[in-house]
Structures are given as structure tokens and as C-alpha cells.
């Protein structure tokens, strides 16, 4: 019984209890007459199972690196997926002004509904609405960043003991979140020789009766790939055939280079239920503002009311994202000038082309050209670098000798690649590529039987 509870025992004849039948419990101890069971008090505070199951591969690998950068060379970090780090990609003044106006208005200092202000959800619905995938405010859940959007989707779709399908290489947070909830992660392969398209046959072979959802990350972190319309339709065909809902991580949907056409997954299907996750972080270059969203696409009512209600309940655990950012959302979406988006994408495309061209010319490296997002993956022909056992050792030595920090693809559950972040200033990108070339030239060895090729 809870402390401070009044227990009233009726006498069985419908009359109110007498005073002697009322037991007031102020101490939290049992009000039932008789001896208490003895308990030997001792301290025993242990971390929860959930905390013990929580594991971030990137942090585990990066934190275990014992090497230090070369003190004679300025550090160049190509490892952090934060476009604000170097100060060369500020958000637009209109975005900043929208936040100032929301703060100065004094209207957004209190609690908002857990799923976000209605007016803010209406703005998101209007911004992403299209005839192929219509949206209303009821189809939008606002979250504390896209990461929480992904977390809520996993929590509402999967139970402990079930499994989800996630890409390899892929964003490590999917595993971090799923494993903490007791959900198994099955990895489907992306194919570098096909610009990181999904191996659809292998994907479908992973599906069983315990599969709760398929995660599709497009554009991709870490690959920078953008799926074609025809490939997305094939993915949807697998999901429809197997009756598996899709969690679409589309945080980079507005960061696609001009020479590539992006298709939101929900625009291509009306029979596969899709939870699409997005946010302000990347396109508007404000990852610290922590505003994300879930768009519910369920035109055949397969999710029904239960999934929607479940998302509302899960949102109530932390009472929604920052209210000031919500208050600024209307102005951010309506007043950010087109030139801001154009200039950002032009810069990223230029850096991507520069980096791809420079690294493709280096013997032993095989970069895969990106078409969006902020990343480029580079294959390492390990047979030409025999002193390194794997991509982790390669990137550790690169850091120690050249003070260039790239994430090894082991962070993304893939082997013998490394990821380059392309948001750094152009002069730093040029210098980083020059140092990577110097590093590779120093450590490159001809593989057995390929001396003729090396002599060329």
C-alpha cells in the first residue's frame, strides 16, 4: 500500500465502516495487523538492464583510440556530422531572427502539448503535403530532434524479442536504441559497386514472423547515397509483399545535390504504412536546436488508431520538444530564402566533387561518389596496406601521422572503408586530401602479382 493511504474496510452489509475499521497508513508500512517480515537494510544500487544494453559503436571505437594527433600538424577533423563545427556554414539570418522573435514574444515559455503545438504541426503538414502523400496536423508528431523521432518509431512498432531491419553500413543509433529496448537488429547489405543500393534479395531473406519494421535511410548517413525512384519502388515492393511497415529516416531529404532527383518514400506508395522521420538539424544547419518530427503516412489505415495513440503516449514521457523553437517554426519554414538552401547545397556539392576527385586519384583508395547528405565513403584496398589489419588501424595511423581524423567504417558495421564529412571549409578539405595522399604514398605496397601495375 502507498504511504498516506486511508484504507476503509466495509462491514459487508452496505453500511459505512466504523472508526475502528479505518486504517491510516503514514509510514508506507503494511496496515495489515501482524508482524512485519524482517529486512536487512544494505546498499545495493546497480545500473538498469536498459542502461547495460545501451551501446554506441562510434563512441566505443573513438574513445578506445589511444593515438594522439601529430603535434606538428594542425588537426583536421573529418569525423563529426555537425555542419556548424567550423563556422563556415551558419544558418540564415531569417532563421535566427525567427528564434529571437519567438523568445521576445513571451508566448512560448510554458508547456506545449506533448506532440507539439497544433499550429506548429499544421506548418509541418503544410510544408511537406503533396497530392501523392497528403498530410494534416494529426499526421505530425513533433519530437526532440530526429533521433527522438526514430526512438519513438522503434518503441511504438517493436516489442522486446522482435527484430528490425537496418542498413549496413548504417547510422549506429539504430542499434543503440533497439538493443536498449531488447529489440534484435538484423543488418541488410548496401552495395558500394551500385552506389550503395540495397541488396534486395538478401534483405528479403532476413524477414521473419518477428520482423517489426524496415528502416530505410535515404539520403544515407554514412554513404551520401540517394536512391533512385525505381530502386525505392523495389524496396516498397518487398515491404508490401512481406507486410512490413517502414521507418523512413529522411533527415537529409532536403540535402540532395542538383544533379540528382530525390523522391520521398511515401510519395511512391499508398499501401505500405510509413513513419517518416525528419527535423530542422541538417537542412537549416541548427542541430543543437533539437526539433524533429514524425510524419505518419497510412492511407490504407493499416496503423489504425492504435499506432497513433501509441506515439502520443510515448511523446508524453518527456512532454515534447523546445517550445521556443516550435514558436519560431512558422517563420523558419516560410521566411528562409531559397538562396540559403541553394548556397548550402552548392557548397556541399563542390566539396564532395573536390574530395572525390582527389581521393579517387590516390592508389589504394576507392571513394564512392555521393549525391547528397554530408558524407563520402572511401574504400581501402587493404592488400596494398599490409601493415594495417583493418580500417580502424588505418584511420588511427592517419590521425597519428597526419592529424586527419576520419571515422573507420567499423563504426557503421562495415569493413575496410572510412567516412569523410564534407562540411569543412574548402581550404581544409584540400589540405586533408593532400595529407591523406601523402599518408597513402608512404604506406602503399604493391600486392603480390601486381608489380607490373605498380610499375605503371
Coordinates of N, CA, C and O in Angstrom, one line a residue, residues 219-341:
X219 N 18.3 10.3 -48.0 CA 19.7 10.1 -48.3 C 20.5 9.4 -47.1 O 20.0 9.6 -46.0
X220 N 21.6 8.8 -47.4 CA 22.2 8.0 -46.4 C 23.3 8.7 -45.6 O 24.2 9.4 -46.1
X221 N 23.3 8.4 -44.3 CA 24.5 8.6 -43.4 C 24.9 7.2 -43.0 O 24.1 6.5 -42.4
X222 N 26.1 6.7 -43.4 CA 27.3 7.5 -43.8 C 27.6 7.6 -45.2 O 28.7 8.1 -45.6
X223 N 26.8 7.1 -46.2 CA 27.2 6.9 -47.5 C 27.1 8.1 -48.4 O 27.7 8.2 -49.5
X224 N 26.1 9.0 -48.1 CA 25.9 10.1 -49.0 C 25.1 9.7 -50.3 O 25.0 10.4 -51.2
X225 N 24.6 8.5 -50.3 CA 23.9 8.0 -51.4 C 22.4 8.4 -51.4 O 21.8 8.8 -50.4
X226 N 21.8 8.5 -52.6 CA 20.4 8.8 -52.8 C 19.8 7.8 -53.7 O 20.2 7.6 -54.9
X227 N 18.8 7.1 -53.3 CA 18.2 6.0 -54.0 C 17.3 6.6 -55.2 O 16.7 7.6 -55.0
X228 N 17.4 5.9 -56.3 CA 16.6 6.3 -57.5 C 15.1 5.9 -57.2 O 14.8 5.1 -56.3
X229 N 14.2 6.5 -58.0 CA 12.8 6.2 -57.9 C 12.5 4.7 -58.1 O 11.8 4.0 -57.4
X230 N 13.2 4.1 -59.1 CA 13.0 2.7 -59.4 C 13.5 1.8 -58.3 O 12.8 0.8 -57.9
X231 N 14.6 2.2 -57.6 CA 15.1 1.4 -56.5 C 14.1 1.5 -55.3 O 13.8 0.5 -54.6
X232 N 13.6 2.7 -55.0 CA 12.7 2.8 -53.9 C 11.4 2.0 -54.2 O 10.8 1.4 -53.3
X233 N 11.0 2.0 -55.4 CA 9.8 1.2 -55.7 C 10.0 -0.3 -55.5 O 9.1 -1.1 -55.0
X234 N 11.2 -0.8 -55.7 CA 11.6 -2.2 -55.5 C 11.6 -2.5 -54.0 O 11.2 -3.5 -53.5
X235 N 12.1 -1.5 -53.2 CA 12.1 -1.6 -51.7 C 10.6 -1.7 -51.2 O 10.3 -2.6 -50.4
X236 N 9.8 -0.8 -51.7 CA 8.4 -0.8 -51.3 C 7.7 -2.1 -51.7 O 6.8 -2.6 -51.0
X237 N 8.1 -2.7 -52.8 CA 7.5 -4.0 -53.3 C 7.8 -5.1 -52.3 O 7.0 -5.9 -51.9
X238 N 9.1 -5.1 -51.8 CA 9.4 -6.1 -50.7 C 8.6 -5.9 -49.5 O 8.0 -6.8 -48.9
X239 N 8.5 -4.6 -49.0 CA 7.7 -4.3 -47.8 C 6.2 -4.7 -48.0 O 5.6 -5.2 -47.1
X240 N 5.7 -4.4 -49.2 CA 4.3 -4.8 -49.4 C 4.1 -6.3 -49.4 O 3.1 -6.8 -48.9
X241 N 5.0 -7.0 -50.1 CA 4.9 -8.4 -50.2 C 5.0 -9.1 -48.9 O 4.3 -10.1 -48.6
X242 N 5.8 -8.6 -48.0 CA 6.1 -9.2 -46.7 C 5.2 -8.5 -45.6 O 5.3 -9.0 -44.4
X243 N 4.5 -7.5 -45.9 CA 3.6 -6.8 -44.9 C 4.5 -6.3 -43.8 O 4.1 -6.5 -42.6
X244 N 5.5 -5.6 -44.1 CA 6.4 -5.0 -43.1 C 6.3 -3.5 -43.2 O 6.6 -2.9 -44.3
X245 N 6.0 -2.8 -42.1 CA 6.0 -1.3 -42.2 C 7.4 -0.7 -42.3 O 8.4 -1.4 -42.0
X246 N 7.5 0.5 -42.8 CA 8.8 1.2 -43.0 C 8.9 2.4 -42.1 O 8.0 3.2 -41.9
X247 N 10.1 2.4 -41.4 CA 10.6 3.6 -40.7 C 11.6 4.3 -41.7 O 12.6 3.8 -42.0
X248 N 11.1 5.4 -42.2 CA 12.0 6.2 -43.2 C 12.7 7.3 -42.5 O 12.1 8.3 -42.1
X249 N 14.0 7.1 -42.4 CA 14.9 8.2 -41.8 C 15.2 9.1 -43.0 O 16.1 8.8 -43.7
X250 N 14.5 10.2 -43.0 CA 14.7 11.2 -44.2 C 15.2 12.5 -43.7 O 14.8 13.6 -44.3
X251 N 16.0 12.5 -42.7 CA 16.6 13.8 -42.1 C 17.3 14.6 -43.2 O 17.4 15.8 -43.1
X252 N 17.9 13.9 -44.2 CA 18.7 14.6 -45.2 C 17.9 14.8 -46.5 O 18.5 15.1 -47.5
X253 N 16.6 14.7 -46.4 CA 15.8 14.8 -47.6 C 15.9 16.1 -48.4 O 15.7 16.1 -49.6
X254 N 16.2 17.2 -47.7 CA 16.4 18.5 -48.4 C 17.9 18.8 -48.6 O 18.2 19.9 -48.9
X255 N 18.7 17.8 -48.5 CA 20.2 18.0 -48.8 C 20.6 17.0 -49.9 O 21.4 16.1 -49.7
X256 N 20.0 17.3 -51.1 CA 20.3 16.4 -52.3 C 20.9 17.3 -53.4 O 20.4 18.4 -53.6
X257 N 22.0 16.9 -54.0 CA 22.7 17.7 -55.0 C 21.8 17.9 -56.2 O 21.0 17.1 -56.5
X258 N 22.1 19.0 -56.9 CA 21.3 19.4 -58.0 C 21.2 18.4 -59.2 O 20.2 18.4 -59.9
X259 N 22.2 17.6 -59.3 CA 22.3 16.6 -60.4 C 21.6 15.3 -60.1 O 21.7 14.3 -60.8
X260 N 20.8 15.3 -59.0 CA 20.2 14.1 -58.5 C 18.7 14.4 -58.1 O 18.5 15.4 -57.4
X261 N 17.8 13.6 -58.4 CA 16.4 13.8 -58.0 C 16.0 13.0 -56.8 O 16.2 11.7 -56.8
X262 N 15.5 13.6 -55.8 CA 15.1 12.9 -54.6 C 13.6 12.6 -54.6 O 12.8 13.5 -55.0
X263 N 13.2 11.4 -54.2 CA 11.8 11.0 -54.1 C 11.5 10.6 -52.6 O 12.1 9.6 -52.1
X264 N 10.6 11.3 -51.9 CA 10.2 10.8 -50.6 C 9.5 9.5 -50.7 O 8.7 9.3 -51.7
X265 N 9.8 8.6 -49.8 CA 9.3 7.2 -50.0 C 7.8 7.2 -50.0 O 7.2 6.4 -50.7
X266 N 7.2 8.0 -49.2 CA 5.7 8.0 -49.0 C 5.0 8.4 -50.3 O 3.8 8.1 -50.5
X267 N 5.7 9.2 -51.2 CA 5.1 9.6 -52.4 C 4.9 8.5 -53.4 O 4.1 8.6 -54.4
X268 N 5.5 7.3 -53.2 CA 5.6 6.3 -54.2 C 4.7 5.1 -53.8 O 4.6 4.1 -54.5
X269 N 4.0 5.2 -52.7 CA 3.2 4.0 -52.2 C 2.0 4.5 -51.5 O 2.1 5.4 -50.6
X270 N 0.9 3.8 -51.7 CA -0.3 4.1 -50.9 C -0.8 2.9 -50.1 O -1.8 2.9 -49.5
X271 N 0.0 1.8 -50.2 CA -0.4 0.6 -49.5 C 0.6 0.1 -48.5 O 0.4 -0.9 -47.8
X272 N 1.8 0.8 -48.3 CA 2.7 0.4 -47.3 C 2.7 1.5 -46.2 O 3.0 2.7 -46.6
X273 N 2.4 1.2 -45.0 CA 2.4 2.3 -43.9 C 3.8 2.7 -43.6 O 4.7 1.9 -43.5
X274 N 4.0 4.0 -43.5 CA 5.4 4.6 -43.4 C 5.4 5.6 -42.3 O 4.5 6.5 -42.3
X275 N 6.4 5.5 -41.4 CA 6.6 6.6 -40.4 C 7.9 7.3 -40.9 O 9.0 6.7 -40.9
X276 N 7.8 8.5 -41.4 CA 8.9 9.3 -41.9 C 9.5 10.2 -40.9 O 8.7 11.0 -40.3
X277 N 10.8 10.2 -40.6 CA 11.4 11.0 -39.6 C 12.2 12.1 -40.2 O 13.0 11.8 -41.2
X278 N 12.1 13.3 -39.7 CA 12.9 14.4 -40.2 C 13.2 15.4 -39.1 O 12.9 15.2 -37.9
X279 N 13.7 16.6 -39.5 CA 13.9 17.6 -38.5 C 14.6 18.9 -39.1 O 15.0 18.9 -40.3
X280 N 14.8 19.8 -38.2 CA 15.5 21.1 -38.6 C 17.0 20.9 -38.8 O 17.7 21.7 -39.4
X281 N 17.6 20.0 -38.1 CA 19.0 19.9 -37.8 C 19.9 20.2 -39.0 O 20.8 21.0 -39.0
X282 N 19.7 19.4 -40.1 CA 20.7 19.4 -41.2 C 20.3 20.5 -42.2 O 21.2 21.3 -42.5
X283 N 19.1 20.5 -42.8 CA 18.8 21.4 -43.8 C 18.9 22.9 -43.4 O 19.4 23.7 -44.1
X284 N 18.5 23.2 -42.2 CA 18.6 24.5 -41.6 C 19.9 24.8 -40.8 O 20.0 25.8 -40.2
X285 N 20.7 23.8 -40.7 CA 22.0 23.9 -40.1 C 21.9 24.3 -38.6 O 22.7 25.2 -38.1
X286 N 21.0 23.7 -37.9 CA 20.8 24.0 -36.4 C 20.6 22.7 -35.6 O 19.6 22.5 -35.0
X287 N 21.6 21.8 -35.7 CA 21.4 20.5 -35.0 C 21.2 20.6 -33.5 O 20.5 19.8 -32.8
X288 N 21.7 21.7 -32.9 CA 21.5 21.9 -31.4 C 20.2 22.4 -31.0 O 19.9 22.3 -29.8
X289 N 19.3 22.8 -31.9 CA 18.0 23.3 -31.6 C 17.0 22.2 -31.2 O 16.0 22.4 -30.7
X290 N 17.3 20.9 -31.6 CA 16.6 19.7 -31.3 C 15.1 19.8 -31.6 O 14.3 19.6 -30.7
X291 N 14.8 20.0 -32.8 CA 13.4 19.9 -33.2 C 13.3 18.9 -34.4 O 13.9 19.1 -35.5
X292 N 12.6 17.8 -34.2 CA 12.4 16.8 -35.2 C 10.9 16.6 -35.4 O 10.0 17.2 -34.7
X293 N 10.6 15.6 -36.2 CA 9.1 15.3 -36.4 C 9.0 13.9 -37.0 O 9.9 13.3 -37.6
X294 N 7.8 13.3 -36.8 CA 7.4 12.1 -37.4 C 6.2 12.4 -38.3 O 5.2 13.1 -37.8
X295 N 6.2 12.0 -39.5 CA 5.1 12.1 -40.5 C 4.5 10.8 -40.6 O 5.2 9.8 -41.0
X296 N 3.2 10.7 -40.3 CA 2.5 9.4 -40.4 C 1.8 9.2 -41.7 O 0.8 10.0 -42.0
X297 N 2.3 8.3 -42.5 CA 1.6 8.0 -43.8 C 1.0 6.7 -43.8 O 1.6 5.6 -43.7
X298 N -0.4 6.7 -43.8 CA -1.1 5.4 -43.5 C -2.4 5.5 -44.3 O -3.5 5.5 -43.7
X299 N -2.4 5.6 -45.6 CA -3.6 5.9 -46.4 C -4.5 4.7 -46.4 O -5.7 4.8 -46.8
X300 N -4.0 3.5 -46.1 CA -4.9 2.3 -46.0 C -5.4 2.0 -44.6 O -6.0 1.0 -44.3
X301 N -5.0 2.9 -43.7 CA -5.4 2.7 -42.3 C -4.9 1.4 -41.7 O -5.6 0.7 -40.9
X302 N -3.7 1.0 -42.1 CA -3.1 -0.2 -41.5 C -2.6 0.0 -40.1 O -2.7 -0.8 -39.2
X303 N -2.0 1.2 -39.9 CA -1.6 1.5 -38.5 C -2.8 1.7 -37.6 O -2.8 1.4 -36.4
X304 N -3.9 2.3 -38.2 CA -5.1 2.5 -37.5 C -4.9 3.5 -36.4 O -3.9 4.3 -36.3
X305 N -5.8 3.5 -35.4 CA -5.7 4.5 -34.3 C -4.7 4.1 -33.3 O -4.2 4.9 -32.5
X306 N -4.4 2.8 -33.2 CA -3.5 2.3 -32.1 C -2.1 2.8 -32.2 O -1.5 3.2 -31.2
X307 N -1.5 2.8 -33.4 CA -0.2 3.3 -33.6 C -0.1 4.8 -33.3 O 0.8 5.3 -32.6
X308 N -1.1 5.5 -33.8 CA -1.2 7.0 -33.5 C -1.3 7.2 -32.0 O -0.6 8.1 -31.4
X309 N -2.1 6.5 -31.3 CA -2.3 6.7 -29.9 C -1.0 6.3 -29.2 O -0.6 6.9 -28.2
X310 N -0.4 5.2 -29.6 CA 0.9 4.8 -29.0 C 2.0 5.9 -29.1 O 2.7 6.1 -28.2
X311 N 2.1 6.6 -30.3 CA 3.0 7.6 -30.4 C 2.7 8.8 -29.5 O 3.6 9.4 -28.9
X312 N 1.4 9.1 -29.3 CA 1.1 10.2 -28.4 C 1.5 9.8 -27.0 O 2.1 10.6 -26.2
X313 N 1.2 8.6 -26.6 CA 1.6 8.1 -25.2 C 3.1 8.2 -25.0 O 3.6 8.7 -24.0
X314 N 3.8 7.7 -26.0 CA 5.3 7.8 -25.8 C 5.8 9.2 -25.8 O 6.8 9.5 -25.1
X315 N 5.2 10.1 -26.5 CA 5.6 11.5 -26.5 C 5.4 12.1 -25.1 O 6.1 13.0 -24.8
X316 N 4.5 11.6 -24.4 CA 4.2 12.2 -23.1 C 5.2 11.9 -22.0 O 5.2 12.4 -20.9
X317 N 6.2 11.0 -22.4 CA 7.2 10.7 -21.4 C 8.1 11.9 -21.2 O 8.7 12.1 -20.1
X318 N 8.4 12.8 -22.2 CA 9.2 14.0 -22.0 C 8.5 15.3 -22.3 O 9.1 16.3 -22.3
X319 N 7.2 15.2 -22.6 CA 6.4 16.4 -22.9 C 7.0 17.3 -24.0 O 6.9 18.5 -24.0
X320 N 7.5 16.7 -25.1 CA 7.7 17.4 -26.3 C 9.0 18.2 -26.4 O 9.7 18.3 -25.4
X321 N 9.3 18.7 -27.6 CA 10.5 19.5 -27.9 C 10.4 20.9 -27.4 O 9.3 21.4 -26.9
X322 N 11.5 21.7 -27.5 CA 11.6 23.0 -27.1 C 10.4 23.9 -27.6 O 10.3 24.0 -28.9
X323 N 9.7 24.6 -26.8 CA 8.6 25.4 -27.2 C 9.0 26.6 -28.0 O 8.3 27.1 -28.9
X324 N 10.2 27.2 -27.7 CA 10.6 28.4 -28.4 C 10.9 28.1 -29.9 O 10.5 28.8 -30.8
X325 N 11.5 26.9 -30.1 CA 11.8 26.5 -31.5 C 10.4 26.2 -32.2 O 10.3 26.6 -33.4
X326 N 9.5 25.6 -31.5 CA 8.2 25.4 -32.1 C 7.5 26.8 -32.5 O 6.9 26.9 -33.5
X327 N 7.7 27.7 -31.6 CA 7.1 29.1 -31.9 C 7.8 29.7 -33.1 O 7.1 30.6 -33.7
X328 N 9.0 29.4 -33.3 CA 9.7 30.0 -34.5 C 9.5 29.3 -35.8 O 9.9 29.7 -36.8
X329 N 8.9 28.1 -35.7 CA 8.8 27.2 -36.8 C 8.1 27.8 -38.0 O 8.6 27.7 -39.2
X330 N 7.0 28.5 -37.8 CA 6.3 29.1 -38.9 C 7.2 30.0 -39.7 O 7.2 29.9 -41.0
X331 N 7.9 30.9 -39.1 CA 8.7 31.8 -39.8 C 9.9 31.2 -40.4 O 10.3 31.5 -41.5
X332 N 10.5 30.1 -39.7 CA 11.6 29.4 -40.3 C 11.2 28.8 -41.7 O 11.9 28.9 -42.7
X333 N 10.1 28.1 -41.7 CA 9.6 27.4 -42.9 C 9.2 28.4 -44.0 O 9.4 28.1 -45.2
X334 N 8.6 29.5 -43.6 CA 8.1 30.4 -44.6 C 9.0 31.5 -45.1 O 8.9 32.1 -46.2
X335 N 10.0 31.9 -44.2 CA 10.8 33.1 -44.5 C 12.3 32.8 -44.9 O 13.0 33.6 -45.3
X336 N 12.7 31.5 -44.7 CA 14.1 31.2 -45.1 C 14.1 31.3 -46.6 O 13.4 30.7 -47.4
X337 N 15.0 32.1 -47.1 CA 15.1 32.4 -48.6 C 15.6 31.2 -49.4 O 16.5 30.5 -48.9
X338 N 15.2 31.0 -50.6 CA 15.7 29.9 -51.4 C 17.2 29.9 -51.6 O 17.8 28.9 -51.8
X339 N 17.8 31.1 -51.6 CA 19.2 31.2 -51.8 C 20.0 30.5 -50.7 O 21.1 30.0 -51.0
X340 N 19.5 30.5 -49.5 CA 20.1 29.8 -48.4 C 20.3 28.3 -48.7 O 21.4 27.8 -48.6
X341 N 19.2 27.7 -49.1 CA 19.3 26.3 -49.4 C 20.2 26.0 -50.6 O 21.0 25.1 -50.6

